[in-house]
Amino acid sequence: VQLQASGGGLVQTGGSLRLSCAASGSILSINPMNWYRQAPGKQREVVASITTRGSQYYENSVQGRFTISRDNAKNTVYLQMNSLKPEDTAVYSCAGPGTTKGQGTQVTVSS
């Protein structure tokens, strides 16, 4: 299953974006699905995860601002990002066990 992230862009501090991760095949059994981000000069980190049962995990700095969801019927995972901060600027990508990660999507938050 190949994945492709989209929905990034340039927003001001406090703005919102909704990222989508479209899969080339079924994600029904992929557990968990993860959103990652990598800022320049920093290691890639897990931002959020969602299991097949809908349980969610968030990295501390995005807790309460980001929401991960999955639509198995559409083979898509979403990341709703609210109250964006400049430190959220990074390339965001998605992946899960057995998937092939595609190009990420750039998110830039201006101060």
Coordinates of N, CA and C in Angstrom, one line a residue:
V1 N 0.9 -1.2 0.0 CA 0.0 0.0 0.0 C 0.9 1.2 0.0
Q2 N 0.7 2.1 -1.0 CA 1.4 3.3 -1.1 C 0.6 4.5 -0.5
L3 N 1.3 5.4 0.2 CA 0.6 6.5 0.8 C 1.0 7.8 0.2
Q4 N 0.1 8.8 0.1 CA 0.5 10.1 -0.4 C -0.2 11.1 0.5
A5 N 0.6 12.0 1.1 CA 0.1 13.1 1.9 C -0.2 14.3 1.1
S6 N -1.2 15.1 1.5 CA -1.5 16.3 0.8 C -2.2 17.2 1.8
G7 N -2.4 18.5 1.4 CA -3.1 19.5 2.2 C -2.3 20.5 2.9
G8 N -1.0 20.4 2.8 CA -0.1 21.4 3.4 C -0.2 22.7 2.8
G9 N 0.5 23.7 3.4 CA 0.5 25.1 2.8 C 1.1 26.0 3.8
L10 N 0.9 27.3 3.5 CA 1.4 28.4 4.3 C 0.2 29.0 5.1
V11 N 0.3 29.1 6.4 CA -0.7 29.7 7.2 C -0.1 30.6 8.3
Q12 N -0.9 31.5 8.8 CA -0.4 32.3 9.9 C -0.6 31.6 11.2
T13 N 0.2 32.1 12.2 CA 0.0 31.6 13.6 C -1.4 31.6 14.0
G14 N -1.9 30.5 14.5 CA -3.3 30.4 14.9 C -4.2 29.8 13.9
G15 N -3.7 29.7 12.7 CA -4.5 29.1 11.6 C -4.7 27.6 11.7
S16 N -5.4 27.1 10.7 CA -5.7 25.7 10.7 C -5.4 25.1 9.3
L17 N -5.1 23.8 9.3 CA -5.0 23.1 8.1 C -5.5 21.7 8.3
R18 N -6.0 21.0 7.2 CA -6.4 19.6 7.3 C -5.6 18.8 6.3
L19 N -4.7 17.9 6.8 CA -3.9 17.1 6.0 C -4.7 15.8 5.7
S20 N -4.4 15.3 4.5 CA -5.0 14.0 4.1 C -3.9 13.0 3.7
C21 N -4.1 11.8 4.0 CA -3.1 10.7 3.6 C -3.9 9.7 2.9
A22 N -3.8 9.7 1.6 CA -4.6 8.7 0.7 C -3.7 7.5 0.4
A23 N -4.4 6.4 0.6 CA -3.7 5.1 0.4 C -4.1 4.5 -1.0
S24 N -3.2 3.7 -1.6 CA -3.5 3.1 -2.8 C -4.3 1.8 -2.7
G25 N -4.5 1.4 -1.4 CA -5.3 0.2 -1.2 C -5.9 0.3 0.2
S26 N -6.5 -0.8 0.6 CA -7.2 -0.8 1.9 C -6.3 -0.6 3.1
I27 N -6.8 0.3 4.0 CA -6.1 0.5 5.3 C -6.8 -0.1 6.4
L28 N -7.8 -0.9 6.1 CA -8.7 -1.5 7.2 C -7.9 -2.2 8.2
S29 N -6.9 -2.9 7.8 CA -6.1 -3.7 8.8 C -4.8 -3.1 9.2
I30 N -4.5 -2.0 8.7 CA -3.2 -1.3 9.1 C -3.3 -0.7 10.4
N31 N -2.4 -1.2 11.3 CA -2.6 -0.8 12.7 C -1.2 -0.6 13.4
P32 N -0.9 0.7 13.8 CA -1.7 1.9 13.6 C -1.3 2.6 12.3
M33 N -2.1 3.7 12.1 CA -1.7 4.6 11.0 C -1.1 5.8 11.8
N34 N 0.0 6.3 11.3 CA 0.8 7.4 11.9 C 1.0 8.6 11.1
W35 N 1.0 9.7 11.7 CA 1.4 11.0 11.0 C 2.8 11.3 11.6
Y36 N 3.7 11.7 10.8 CA 5.1 12.1 11.2 C 5.3 13.5 10.7
R37 N 6.4 14.1 11.3 CA 6.8 15.4 10.8 C 8.3 15.5 11.0
Q38 N 8.9 16.2 10.1 CA 10.4 16.4 10.2 C 10.7 17.9 9.8
A39 N 11.2 18.6 10.8 CA 11.6 20.0 10.6 C 13.1 20.0 10.2
P40 N 13.5 21.1 9.5 CA 14.9 21.2 9.1 C 15.9 21.0 10.2
G41 N 16.8 20.1 10.1 CA 17.8 19.9 11.1 C 17.4 19.1 12.3
K42 N 16.2 18.6 12.2 CA 15.7 17.8 13.3 C 15.3 16.4 12.9
Q43 N 15.2 15.5 13.9 CA 14.8 14.1 13.5 C 13.3 14.0 13.3
R44 N 12.9 13.0 12.5 CA 11.5 12.8 12.3 C 10.9 12.3 13.6
E45 N 9.7 12.8 13.8 CA 9.0 12.4 15.1 C 7.5 12.1 14.7
V46 N 7.0 11.2 15.6 CA 5.6 10.8 15.4 C 4.7 11.9 16.0
V47 N 3.8 12.4 15.3 CA 2.9 13.5 15.7 C 1.6 12.9 16.3
A48 N 1.1 11.9 15.6 CA -0.2 11.3 16.0 C -0.3 9.9 15.5
S49 N -1.0 9.1 16.2 CA -1.3 7.7 15.7 C -2.7 7.4 16.0
I50 N -3.3 6.5 15.2 CA -4.6 6.0 15.4 C -4.7 4.5 15.1
T51 N -5.3 3.7 16.0 CA -5.4 2.3 15.8 C -6.6 1.9 15.0
T52 N -6.7 0.7 14.7 CA -7.9 0.2 13.9 C -9.2 0.4 14.7
R53 N -9.0 0.4 16.0 CA -10.2 0.6 16.9 C -10.5 2.0 17.2
G54 N -9.6 2.9 16.7 CA -9.9 4.3 16.9 C -9.2 5.0 18.0
S55 N -8.4 4.2 18.8 CA -7.6 4.8 19.9 C -6.5 5.7 19.3
Q56 N -6.3 6.8 20.0 CA -5.4 7.9 19.4 C -4.3 8.2 20.4
Y57 N -3.2 8.5 19.8 CA -2.0 9.0 20.5 C -1.5 10.3 19.9
Y58 N -1.1 11.2 20.8 CA -0.6 12.5 20.3 C 0.7 12.9 21.0
E59 N 1.6 13.4 20.3 CA 2.9 13.9 20.8 C 2.5 15.1 21.7
N60 N 3.2 15.3 22.8 CA 2.8 16.3 23.8 C 2.5 17.7 23.3
S61 N 3.4 18.1 22.3 CA 3.3 19.5 21.9 C 2.0 19.8 21.0
V62 N 1.4 18.7 20.5 CA 0.2 18.9 19.7 C -1.1 18.5 20.3
Q63 N -1.0 17.9 21.5 CA -2.1 17.5 22.3 C -3.1 18.6 22.4
G64 N -4.4 18.4 22.1 CA -5.4 19.4 22.2 C -5.5 20.4 21.0
R65 N -4.6 20.3 20.1 CA -4.6 21.1 18.9 C -4.8 20.3 17.6
F66 N -4.3 19.1 17.6 CA -4.3 18.3 16.4 C -5.3 17.1 16.7
T67 N -6.0 16.7 15.6 CA -6.9 15.5 15.7 C -6.7 14.6 14.6
I68 N -6.4 13.3 14.9 CA -6.2 12.3 13.8 C -7.5 11.5 13.7
S69 N -7.8 11.2 12.4 CA -9.0 10.4 12.2 C -8.7 9.5 11.0
R70 N -9.5 8.5 10.8 CA -9.3 7.6 9.7 C -10.7 7.2 9.1
D71 N -10.7 7.2 7.8 CA -12.0 6.8 7.1 C -11.6 5.5 6.2
N72 N -11.8 4.4 6.8 CA -11.4 3.1 6.1 C -12.1 2.9 4.8
A73 N -13.3 3.4 4.7 CA -14.1 3.3 3.4 C -13.4 4.1 2.3
K74 N -12.8 5.2 2.7 CA -12.1 6.0 1.7 C -10.6 5.8 1.6
N75 N -10.1 4.8 2.5 CA -8.7 4.5 2.5 C -7.9 5.8 2.8
T76 N -8.3 6.6 3.7 CA -7.7 7.9 4.0 C -7.6 8.1 5.5
V77 N -6.5 8.7 5.9 CA -6.3 9.2 7.2 C -6.1 10.7 7.2
Y78 N -6.7 11.3 8.2 CA -6.6 12.8 8.2 C -5.9 13.3 9.5
L79 N -5.4 14.5 9.3 CA -4.8 15.2 10.5 C -5.4 16.6 10.5
Q80 N -6.3 16.9 11.4 CA -6.8 18.3 11.5 C -5.9 19.0 12.5
M81 N -5.3 20.1 12.0 CA -4.4 20.9 12.8 C -5.0 22.3 13.1
N82 N -5.2 22.6 14.3 CA -5.7 23.9 14.7 C -4.7 24.6 15.6
S83 N -4.9 25.9 15.7 CA -4.0 26.8 16.6 C -2.6 26.5 16.2
L84 N -2.3 26.6 15.0 CA -0.9 26.3 14.5 C 0.1 27.3 15.0
K85 N 1.3 26.8 15.3 CA 2.4 27.6 15.8 C 3.6 27.5 14.8
P86 N 4.5 28.5 14.8 CA 5.7 28.4 14.0 C 6.5 27.2 14.1
E87 N 6.5 26.7 15.4 CA 7.2 25.4 15.6 C 6.6 24.2 15.0
D88 N 5.4 24.3 14.5 CA 4.8 23.2 13.7 C 5.3 23.1 12.3
T89 N 6.0 24.1 11.9 CA 6.6 24.1 10.5 C 7.4 22.8 10.3
A90 N 7.1 22.1 9.3 CA 7.8 20.8 9.0 C 7.2 20.2 7.7
V91 N 7.9 19.1 7.3 CA 7.3 18.3 6.2 C 6.5 17.1 7.0
Y92 N 5.3 17.0 6.7 CA 4.4 16.0 7.3 C 4.2 14.8 6.3
S93 N 4.3 13.6 6.9 CA 4.0 12.4 6.1 C 3.3 11.4 6.9
C94 N 2.8 10.4 6.2 CA 2.1 9.3 6.9 C 2.6 8.0 6.6
A95 N 2.4 7.0 7.5 CA 2.9 5.7 7.3 C 2.3 4.7 8.3
G96 N 2.3 3.5 8.0 CA 1.8 2.4 8.9 C 2.6 1.2 8.5
P97 N 2.5 0.1 9.4 CA 3.2 -1.1 9.1 C 2.9 -1.7 7.7
G98 N 3.9 -2.0 6.9 CA 3.7 -2.6 5.6 C 3.4 -1.6 4.5
T99 N 3.4 -0.3 4.8 CA 3.0 0.7 3.8 C 4.3 1.3 3.2
T100 N 4.2 1.9 2.1 CA 5.3 2.6 1.4 C 5.0 4.1 1.5
K101 N 5.8 4.8 2.2 CA 5.6 6.3 2.4 C 5.9 7.0 1.1
G102 N 5.0 7.9 0.7 CA 5.2 8.7 -0.4 C 5.8 10.1 0.0
Q103 N 5.8 11.0 -0.8 CA 6.3 12.3 -0.5 C 5.4 13.0 0.5
G104 N 6.0 13.7 1.4 CA 5.3 14.4 2.4 C 4.7 15.7 1.9
T105 N 4.1 16.4 2.8 CA 3.5 17.7 2.4 C 4.0 18.8 3.4
Q106 N 4.4 19.9 2.8 CA 5.1 21.0 3.6 C 4.0 21.8 4.3
V107 N 4.2 22.0 5.6 CA 3.4 22.9 6.4 C 4.3 24.0 6.9
T108 N 4.0 25.3 6.6 CA 4.8 26.4 7.0 C 3.8 27.4 7.8
V109 N 4.2 27.7 9.0 CA 3.4 28.5 9.9 C 4.2 29.8 10.1
S110 N 3.7 30.9 9.6 CA 4.4 32.2 9.8 C 4.0 32.9 11.1
S111 N 4.9 33.6 11.6 CA 4.7 34.3 12.9 C 4.1 35.7 12.7

